[in-house]
Short mmCIF file of N, CA and C in Angstrom, two decimals:
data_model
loop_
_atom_site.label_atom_id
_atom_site.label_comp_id
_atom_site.label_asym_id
_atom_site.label_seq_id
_atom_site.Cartn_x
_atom_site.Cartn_y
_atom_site.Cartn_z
N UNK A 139 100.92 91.88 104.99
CA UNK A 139 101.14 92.45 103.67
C UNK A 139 100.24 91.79 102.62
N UNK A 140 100.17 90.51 102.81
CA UNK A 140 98.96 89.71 101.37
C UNK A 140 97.76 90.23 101.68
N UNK A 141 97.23 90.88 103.16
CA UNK A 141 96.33 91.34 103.18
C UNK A 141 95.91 92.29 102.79
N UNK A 142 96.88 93.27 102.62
CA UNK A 142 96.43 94.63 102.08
C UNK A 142 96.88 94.43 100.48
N UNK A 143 97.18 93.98 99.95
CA UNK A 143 97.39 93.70 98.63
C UNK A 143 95.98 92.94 97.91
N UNK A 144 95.62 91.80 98.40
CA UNK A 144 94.44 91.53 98.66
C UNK A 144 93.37 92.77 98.56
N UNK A 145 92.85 93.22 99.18
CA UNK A 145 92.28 94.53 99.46
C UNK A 145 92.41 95.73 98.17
N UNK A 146 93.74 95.53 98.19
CA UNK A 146 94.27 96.85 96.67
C UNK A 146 93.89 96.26 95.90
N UNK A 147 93.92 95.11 95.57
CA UNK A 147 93.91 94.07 94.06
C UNK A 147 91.96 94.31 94.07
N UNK A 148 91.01 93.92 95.14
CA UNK A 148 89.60 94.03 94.76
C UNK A 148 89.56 95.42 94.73
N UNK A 149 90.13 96.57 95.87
CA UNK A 149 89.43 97.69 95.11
C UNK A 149 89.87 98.38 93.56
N UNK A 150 90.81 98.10 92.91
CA UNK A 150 91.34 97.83 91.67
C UNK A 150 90.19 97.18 90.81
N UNK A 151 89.90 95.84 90.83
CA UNK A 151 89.14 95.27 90.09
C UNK A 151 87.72 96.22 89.95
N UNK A 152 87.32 96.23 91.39
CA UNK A 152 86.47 97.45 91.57
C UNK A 152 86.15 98.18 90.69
N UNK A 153 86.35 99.09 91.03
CA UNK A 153 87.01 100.46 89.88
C UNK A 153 86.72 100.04 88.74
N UNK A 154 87.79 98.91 88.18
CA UNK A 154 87.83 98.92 86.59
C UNK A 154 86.83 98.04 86.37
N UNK A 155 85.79 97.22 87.13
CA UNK A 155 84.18 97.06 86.38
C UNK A 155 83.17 97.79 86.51
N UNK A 156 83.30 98.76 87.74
CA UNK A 156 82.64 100.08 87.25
C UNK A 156 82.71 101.03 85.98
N UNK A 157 84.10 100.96 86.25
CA UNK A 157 84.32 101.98 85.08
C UNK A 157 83.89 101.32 83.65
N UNK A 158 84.22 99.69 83.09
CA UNK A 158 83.83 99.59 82.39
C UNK A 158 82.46 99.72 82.08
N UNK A 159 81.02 99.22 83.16
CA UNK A 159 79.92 99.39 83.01
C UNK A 159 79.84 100.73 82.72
N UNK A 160 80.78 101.95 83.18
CA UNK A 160 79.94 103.05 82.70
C UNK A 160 80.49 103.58 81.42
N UNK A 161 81.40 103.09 80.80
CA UNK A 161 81.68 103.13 79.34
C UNK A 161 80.84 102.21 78.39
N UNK A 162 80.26 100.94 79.28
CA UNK A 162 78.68 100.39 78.40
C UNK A 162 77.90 101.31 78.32
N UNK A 163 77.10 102.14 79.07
CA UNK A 163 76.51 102.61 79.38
C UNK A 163 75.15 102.11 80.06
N UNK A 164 74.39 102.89 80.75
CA UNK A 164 73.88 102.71 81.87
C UNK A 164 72.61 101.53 81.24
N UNK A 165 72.29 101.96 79.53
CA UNK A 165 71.21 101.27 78.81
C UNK A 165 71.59 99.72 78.78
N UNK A 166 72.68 99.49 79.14
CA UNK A 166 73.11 98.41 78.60
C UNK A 166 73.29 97.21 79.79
N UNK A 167 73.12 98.19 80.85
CA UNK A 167 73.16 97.25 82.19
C UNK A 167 71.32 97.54 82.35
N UNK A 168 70.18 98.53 82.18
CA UNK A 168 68.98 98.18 82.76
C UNK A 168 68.18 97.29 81.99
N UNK A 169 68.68 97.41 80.74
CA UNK A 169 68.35 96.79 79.64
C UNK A 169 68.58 95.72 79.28
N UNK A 170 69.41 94.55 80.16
CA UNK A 170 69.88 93.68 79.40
C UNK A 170 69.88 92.91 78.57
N UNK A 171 69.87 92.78 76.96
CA UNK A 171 70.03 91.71 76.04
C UNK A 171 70.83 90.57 76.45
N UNK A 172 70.62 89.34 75.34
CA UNK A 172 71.43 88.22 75.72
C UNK A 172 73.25 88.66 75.39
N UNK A 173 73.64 89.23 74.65
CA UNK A 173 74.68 89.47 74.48
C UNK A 173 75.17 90.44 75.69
N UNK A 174 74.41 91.24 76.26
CA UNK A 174 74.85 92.53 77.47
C UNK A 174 75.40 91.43 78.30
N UNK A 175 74.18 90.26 78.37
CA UNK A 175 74.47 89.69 80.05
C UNK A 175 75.35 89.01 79.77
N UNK A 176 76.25 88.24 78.58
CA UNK A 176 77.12 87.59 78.32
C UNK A 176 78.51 88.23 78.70
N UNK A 177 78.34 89.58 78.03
CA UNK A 177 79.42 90.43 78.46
C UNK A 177 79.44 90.66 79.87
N UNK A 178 78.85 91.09 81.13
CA UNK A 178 78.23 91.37 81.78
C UNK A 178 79.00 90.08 82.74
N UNK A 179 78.20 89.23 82.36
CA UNK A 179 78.87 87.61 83.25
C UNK A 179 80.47 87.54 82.95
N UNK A 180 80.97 87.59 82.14
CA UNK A 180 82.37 88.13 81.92
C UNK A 180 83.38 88.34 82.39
N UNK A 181 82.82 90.22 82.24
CA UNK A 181 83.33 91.18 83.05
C UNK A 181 83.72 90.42 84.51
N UNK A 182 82.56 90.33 85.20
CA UNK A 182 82.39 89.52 86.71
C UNK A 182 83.84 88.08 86.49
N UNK A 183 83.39 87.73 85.84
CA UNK A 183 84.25 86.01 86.01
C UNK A 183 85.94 87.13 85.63
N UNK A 184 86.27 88.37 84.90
CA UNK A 184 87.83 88.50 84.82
C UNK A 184 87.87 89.23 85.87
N UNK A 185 86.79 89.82 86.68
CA UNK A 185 87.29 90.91 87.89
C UNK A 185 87.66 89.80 89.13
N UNK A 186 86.73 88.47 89.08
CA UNK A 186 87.11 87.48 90.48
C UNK A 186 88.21 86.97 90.40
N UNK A 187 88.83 86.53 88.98
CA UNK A 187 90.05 86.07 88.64
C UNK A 187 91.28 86.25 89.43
N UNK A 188 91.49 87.83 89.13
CA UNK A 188 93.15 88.09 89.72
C UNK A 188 92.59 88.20 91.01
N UNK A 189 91.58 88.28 92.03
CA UNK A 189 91.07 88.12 93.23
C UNK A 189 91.20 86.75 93.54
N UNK A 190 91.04 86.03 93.04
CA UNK A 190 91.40 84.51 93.48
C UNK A 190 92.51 83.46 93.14
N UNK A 191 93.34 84.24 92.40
CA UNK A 191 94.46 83.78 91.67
C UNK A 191 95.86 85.08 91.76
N UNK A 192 96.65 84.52 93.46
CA UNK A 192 97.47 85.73 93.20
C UNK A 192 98.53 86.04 92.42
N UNK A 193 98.59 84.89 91.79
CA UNK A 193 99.91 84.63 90.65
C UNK A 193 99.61 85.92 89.25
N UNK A 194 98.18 85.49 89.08
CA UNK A 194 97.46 86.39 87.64
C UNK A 194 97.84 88.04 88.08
N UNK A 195 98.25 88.55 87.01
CA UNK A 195 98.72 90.08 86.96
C UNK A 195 97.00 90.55 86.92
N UNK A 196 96.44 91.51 87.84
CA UNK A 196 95.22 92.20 87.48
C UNK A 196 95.39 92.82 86.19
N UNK A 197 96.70 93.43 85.51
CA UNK A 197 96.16 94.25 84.35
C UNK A 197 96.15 93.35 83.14
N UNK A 198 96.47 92.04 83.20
CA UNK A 198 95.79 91.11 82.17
C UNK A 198 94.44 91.02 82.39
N UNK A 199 93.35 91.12 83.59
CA UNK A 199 92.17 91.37 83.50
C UNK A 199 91.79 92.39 83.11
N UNK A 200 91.93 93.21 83.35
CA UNK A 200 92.08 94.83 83.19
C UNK A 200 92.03 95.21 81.33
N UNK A 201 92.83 94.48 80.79
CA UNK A 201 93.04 94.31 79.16
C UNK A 201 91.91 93.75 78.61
N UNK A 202 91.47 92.79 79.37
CA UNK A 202 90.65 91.71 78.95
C UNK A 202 89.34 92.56 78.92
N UNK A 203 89.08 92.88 80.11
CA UNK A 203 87.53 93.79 80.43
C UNK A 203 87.48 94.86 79.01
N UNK A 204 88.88 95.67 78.97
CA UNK A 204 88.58 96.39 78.34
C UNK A 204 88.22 96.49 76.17
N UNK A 205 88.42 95.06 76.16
CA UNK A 205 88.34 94.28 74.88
C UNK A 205 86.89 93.89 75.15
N UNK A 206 86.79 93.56 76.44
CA UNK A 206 85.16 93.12 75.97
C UNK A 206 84.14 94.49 76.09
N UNK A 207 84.54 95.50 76.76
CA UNK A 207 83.60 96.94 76.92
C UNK A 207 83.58 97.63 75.16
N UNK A 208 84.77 97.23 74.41
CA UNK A 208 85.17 97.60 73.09
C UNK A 208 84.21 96.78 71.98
N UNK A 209 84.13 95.95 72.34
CA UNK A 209 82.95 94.94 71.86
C UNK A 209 81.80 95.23 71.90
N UNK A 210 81.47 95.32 73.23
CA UNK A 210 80.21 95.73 73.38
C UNK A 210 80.08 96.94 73.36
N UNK A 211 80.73 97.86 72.83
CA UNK A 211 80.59 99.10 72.20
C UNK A 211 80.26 99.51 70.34
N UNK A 212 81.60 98.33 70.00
CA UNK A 212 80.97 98.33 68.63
C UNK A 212 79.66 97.47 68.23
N UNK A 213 79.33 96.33 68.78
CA UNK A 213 78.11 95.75 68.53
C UNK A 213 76.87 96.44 68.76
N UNK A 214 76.70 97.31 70.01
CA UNK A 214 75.70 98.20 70.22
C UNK A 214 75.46 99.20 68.85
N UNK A 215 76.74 99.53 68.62
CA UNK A 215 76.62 100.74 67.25
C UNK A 215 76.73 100.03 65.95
N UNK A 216 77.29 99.09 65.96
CA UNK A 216 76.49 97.90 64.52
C UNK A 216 75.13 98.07 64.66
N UNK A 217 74.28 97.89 65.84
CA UNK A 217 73.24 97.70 66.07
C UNK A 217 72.64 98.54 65.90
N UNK A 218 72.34 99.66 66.17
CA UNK A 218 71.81 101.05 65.40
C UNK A 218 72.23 101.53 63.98
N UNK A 219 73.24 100.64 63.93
CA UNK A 219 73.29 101.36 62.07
C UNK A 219 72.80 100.65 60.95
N UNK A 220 72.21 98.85 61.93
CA UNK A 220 71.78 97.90 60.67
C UNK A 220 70.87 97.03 61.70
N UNK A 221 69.16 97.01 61.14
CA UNK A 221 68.22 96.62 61.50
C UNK A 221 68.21 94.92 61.55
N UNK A 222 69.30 93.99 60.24
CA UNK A 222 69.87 93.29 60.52
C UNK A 222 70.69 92.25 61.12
N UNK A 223 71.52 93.57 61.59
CA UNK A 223 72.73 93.08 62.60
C UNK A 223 71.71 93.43 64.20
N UNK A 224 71.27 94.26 64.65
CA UNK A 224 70.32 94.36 65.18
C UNK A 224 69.41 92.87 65.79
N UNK A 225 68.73 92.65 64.92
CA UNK A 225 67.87 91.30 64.92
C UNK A 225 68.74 90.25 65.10
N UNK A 226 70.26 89.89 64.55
CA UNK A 226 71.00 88.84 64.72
C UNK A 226 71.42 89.17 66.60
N UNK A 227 71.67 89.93 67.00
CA UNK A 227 72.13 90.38 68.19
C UNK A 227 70.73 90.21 69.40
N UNK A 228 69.81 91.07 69.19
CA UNK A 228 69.04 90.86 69.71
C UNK A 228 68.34 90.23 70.25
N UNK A 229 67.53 89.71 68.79
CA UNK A 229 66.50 89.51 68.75
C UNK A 229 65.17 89.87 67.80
N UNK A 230 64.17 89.74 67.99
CA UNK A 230 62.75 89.93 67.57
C UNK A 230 62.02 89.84 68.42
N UNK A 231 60.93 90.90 68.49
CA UNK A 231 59.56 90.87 69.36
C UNK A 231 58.79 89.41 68.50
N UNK A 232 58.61 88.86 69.79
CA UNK A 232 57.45 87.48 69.41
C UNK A 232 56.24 87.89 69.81
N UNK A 233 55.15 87.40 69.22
CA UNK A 233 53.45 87.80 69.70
C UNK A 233 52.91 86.48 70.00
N UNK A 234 52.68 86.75 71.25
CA UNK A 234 51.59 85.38 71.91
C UNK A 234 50.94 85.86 72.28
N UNK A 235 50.06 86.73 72.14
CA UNK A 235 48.75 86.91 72.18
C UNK A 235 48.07 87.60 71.06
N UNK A 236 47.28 87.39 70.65
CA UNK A 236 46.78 88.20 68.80
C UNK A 236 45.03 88.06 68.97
N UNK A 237 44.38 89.07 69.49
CA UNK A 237 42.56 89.15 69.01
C UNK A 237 42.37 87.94 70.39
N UNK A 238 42.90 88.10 72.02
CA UNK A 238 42.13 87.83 72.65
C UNK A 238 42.49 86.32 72.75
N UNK A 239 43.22 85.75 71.83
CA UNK A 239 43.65 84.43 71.56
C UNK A 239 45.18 83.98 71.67
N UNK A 240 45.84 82.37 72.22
CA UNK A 240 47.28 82.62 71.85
C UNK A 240 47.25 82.40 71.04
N UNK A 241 48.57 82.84 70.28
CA UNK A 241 49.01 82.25 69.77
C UNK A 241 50.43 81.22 69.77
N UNK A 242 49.80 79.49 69.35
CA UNK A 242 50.95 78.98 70.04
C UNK A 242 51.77 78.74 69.05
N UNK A 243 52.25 79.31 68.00
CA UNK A 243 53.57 79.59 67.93
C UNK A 243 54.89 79.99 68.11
N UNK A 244 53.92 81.13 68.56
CA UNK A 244 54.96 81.97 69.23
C UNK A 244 54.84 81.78 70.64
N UNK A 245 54.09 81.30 70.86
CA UNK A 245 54.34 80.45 72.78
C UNK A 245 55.61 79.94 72.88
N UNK A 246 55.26 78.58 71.60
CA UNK A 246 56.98 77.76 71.27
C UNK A 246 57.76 78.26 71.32
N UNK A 247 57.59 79.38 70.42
CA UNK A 247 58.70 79.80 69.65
C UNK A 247 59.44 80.85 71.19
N UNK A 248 59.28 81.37 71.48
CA UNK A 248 59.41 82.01 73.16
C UNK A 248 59.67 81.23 73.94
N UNK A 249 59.36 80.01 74.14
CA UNK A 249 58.85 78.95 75.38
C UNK A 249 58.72 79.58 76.80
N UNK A 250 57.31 79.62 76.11
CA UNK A 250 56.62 80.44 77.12
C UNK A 250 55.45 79.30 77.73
N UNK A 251 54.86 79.26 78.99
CA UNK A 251 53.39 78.10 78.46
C UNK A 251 52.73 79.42 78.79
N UNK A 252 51.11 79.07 78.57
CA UNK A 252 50.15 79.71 78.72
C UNK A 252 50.02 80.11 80.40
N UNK A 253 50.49 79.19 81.38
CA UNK A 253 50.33 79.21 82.72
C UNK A 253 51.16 80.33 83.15
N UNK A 254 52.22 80.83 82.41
CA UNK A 254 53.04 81.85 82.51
C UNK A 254 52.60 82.97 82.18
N UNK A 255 52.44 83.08 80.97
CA UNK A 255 51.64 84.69 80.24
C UNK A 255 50.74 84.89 81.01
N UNK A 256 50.05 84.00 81.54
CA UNK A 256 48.46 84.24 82.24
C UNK A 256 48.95 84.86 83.45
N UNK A 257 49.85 84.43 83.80
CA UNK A 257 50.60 85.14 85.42
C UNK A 257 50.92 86.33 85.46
N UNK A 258 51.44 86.42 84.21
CA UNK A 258 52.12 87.79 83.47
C UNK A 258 51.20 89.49 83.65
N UNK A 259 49.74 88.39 82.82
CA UNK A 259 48.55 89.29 82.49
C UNK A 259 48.10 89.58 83.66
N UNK A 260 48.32 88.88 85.00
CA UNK A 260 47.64 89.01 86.22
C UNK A 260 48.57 90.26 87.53
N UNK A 261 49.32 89.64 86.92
CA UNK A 261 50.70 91.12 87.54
C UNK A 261 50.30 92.31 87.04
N UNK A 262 49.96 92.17 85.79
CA UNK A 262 49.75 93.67 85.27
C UNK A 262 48.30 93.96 85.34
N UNK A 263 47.32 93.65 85.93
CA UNK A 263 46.22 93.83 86.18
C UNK A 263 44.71 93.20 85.26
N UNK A 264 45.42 91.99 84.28
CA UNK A 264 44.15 91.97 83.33
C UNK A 264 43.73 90.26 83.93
N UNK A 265 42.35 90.08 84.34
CA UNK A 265 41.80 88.82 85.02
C UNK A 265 41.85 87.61 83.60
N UNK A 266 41.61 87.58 82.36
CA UNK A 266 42.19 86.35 81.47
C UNK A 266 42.59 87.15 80.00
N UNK A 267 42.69 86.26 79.53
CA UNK A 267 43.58 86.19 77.92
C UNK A 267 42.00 87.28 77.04
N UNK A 268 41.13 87.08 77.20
CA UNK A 268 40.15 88.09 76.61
C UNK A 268 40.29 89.47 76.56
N UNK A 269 40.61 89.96 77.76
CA UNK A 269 41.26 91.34 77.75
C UNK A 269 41.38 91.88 77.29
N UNK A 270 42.81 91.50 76.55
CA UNK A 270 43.67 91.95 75.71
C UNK A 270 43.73 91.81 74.20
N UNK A 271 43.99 92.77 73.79
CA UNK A 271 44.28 92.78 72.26
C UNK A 271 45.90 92.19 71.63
N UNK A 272 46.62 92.33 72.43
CA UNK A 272 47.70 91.42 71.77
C UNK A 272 49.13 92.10 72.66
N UNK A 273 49.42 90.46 72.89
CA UNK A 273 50.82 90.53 74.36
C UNK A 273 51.83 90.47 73.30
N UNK A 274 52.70 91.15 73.18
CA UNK A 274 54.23 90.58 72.73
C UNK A 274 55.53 90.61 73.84
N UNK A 275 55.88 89.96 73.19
CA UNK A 275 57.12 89.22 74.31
C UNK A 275 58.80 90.11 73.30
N UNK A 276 59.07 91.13 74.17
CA UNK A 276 60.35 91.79 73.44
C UNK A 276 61.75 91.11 73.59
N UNK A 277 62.53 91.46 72.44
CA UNK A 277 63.66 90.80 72.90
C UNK A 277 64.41 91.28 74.15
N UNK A 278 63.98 92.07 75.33
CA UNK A 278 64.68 92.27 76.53
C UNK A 278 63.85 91.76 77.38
N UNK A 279 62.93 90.72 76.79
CA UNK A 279 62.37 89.60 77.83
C UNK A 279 60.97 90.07 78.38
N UNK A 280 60.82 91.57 78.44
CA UNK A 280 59.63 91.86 78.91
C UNK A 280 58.62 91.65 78.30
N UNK A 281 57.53 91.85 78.72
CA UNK A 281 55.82 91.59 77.69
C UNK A 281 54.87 92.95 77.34
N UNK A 282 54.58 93.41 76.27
CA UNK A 282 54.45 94.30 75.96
C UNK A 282 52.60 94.30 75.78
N UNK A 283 51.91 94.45 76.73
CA UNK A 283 50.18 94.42 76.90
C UNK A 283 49.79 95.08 76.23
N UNK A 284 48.35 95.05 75.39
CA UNK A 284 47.99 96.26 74.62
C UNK A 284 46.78 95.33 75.02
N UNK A 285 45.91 96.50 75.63
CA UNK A 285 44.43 96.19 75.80
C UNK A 285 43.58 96.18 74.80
N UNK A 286 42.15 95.62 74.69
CA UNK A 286 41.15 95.37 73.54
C UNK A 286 40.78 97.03 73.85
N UNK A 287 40.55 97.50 72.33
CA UNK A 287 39.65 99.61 72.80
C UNK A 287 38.49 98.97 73.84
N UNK A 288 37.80 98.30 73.63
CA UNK A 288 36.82 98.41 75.15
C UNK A 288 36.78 98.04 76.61
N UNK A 289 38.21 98.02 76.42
CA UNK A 289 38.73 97.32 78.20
C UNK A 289 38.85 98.45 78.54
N UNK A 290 38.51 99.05 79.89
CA UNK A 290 39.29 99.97 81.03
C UNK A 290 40.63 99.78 81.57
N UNK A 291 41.44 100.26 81.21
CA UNK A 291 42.94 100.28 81.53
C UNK A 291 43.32 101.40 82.57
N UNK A 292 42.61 102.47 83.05
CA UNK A 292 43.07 103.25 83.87
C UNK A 292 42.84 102.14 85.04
N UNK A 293 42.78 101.31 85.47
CA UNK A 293 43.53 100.24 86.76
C UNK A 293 44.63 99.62 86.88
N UNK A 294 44.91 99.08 85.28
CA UNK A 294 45.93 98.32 84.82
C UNK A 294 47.57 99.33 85.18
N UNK A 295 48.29 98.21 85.65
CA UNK A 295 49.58 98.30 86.17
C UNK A 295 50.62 99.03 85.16
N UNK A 296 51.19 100.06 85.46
CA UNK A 296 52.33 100.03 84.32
C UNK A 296 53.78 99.82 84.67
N UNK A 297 54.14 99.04 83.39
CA UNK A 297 55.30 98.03 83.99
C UNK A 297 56.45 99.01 84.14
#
């Protein structure tokens, strides 16, 4: 009997972190911001809970998930209604690369080193930092390449 209860209790949990991811919506799991994956890590730590604790009622997790999917519902739509709240949540695009050159501010400011971006530029097809006209680093972590007008880019990788 603990076995199949066991069993009911994960496909239960199941369910209700699916279901919550798909009331995030799908942008919010390919996309992840630092706040998604916070929620995200979460979710995970209240679904293992009543799975590893048979005393814990699942629908106190169940409550819980669904306070944090409510969250991350209104913060997403704070986030489109104020460029602000937005940037506090987010983030900001940083630029480490500007005219072919870093820039190490925003290296710091990213902590990024140069041995990295350069790896970066090499995944996506450009052989050094000349290349390019200017890398930014978005707040969903990716790097955003923009070639110099006289580079050939029909080789170059798209991410």
């Amino acid at each position: 009997m603990e076995y199949i209860i066991s069993f009911t209790k994960a496909l239960g949990m199941f369910v209700i972190g699916l279901t919550a991811f798909r009331f995030m919506g799908s942008q919010a799991v390919s996309r992840l911001t630092d706040f998604d994956l916070v929620v995200a890590i979460a979710i995970g730590a209240l679904i293992a809970k009543p799975l590893a604790d048979p005393e814990l009622n699942p629908w106190i997790a169940a409550i819980a998930i669904f306070a944090l999917v409510i969250a991350q519902i209104v913060i997403s739509w704070l986030s489109l209604k104020s460029i602000i709240f937005e940037r506090i949540v987010s983030g900001k695009p940083i630029k480490v690369i500007e005219n072919g050159s870093f820039v190490m501010n925003g290296l710091r400011k990213a902590r990024v080193s140069k041995n990295e971006l350069n790896e970066e530029l090499r995944v996506k097809g450009y052989k050094s930092v000349s290349e390019v006209q200017q890398v930014i680093l978005e707040p969903n972590g990716k790097f955003s390449v923009f070639a110099k007008p006289n580079q050939d880019v029909t080789n170059k990788e798209n991410p």
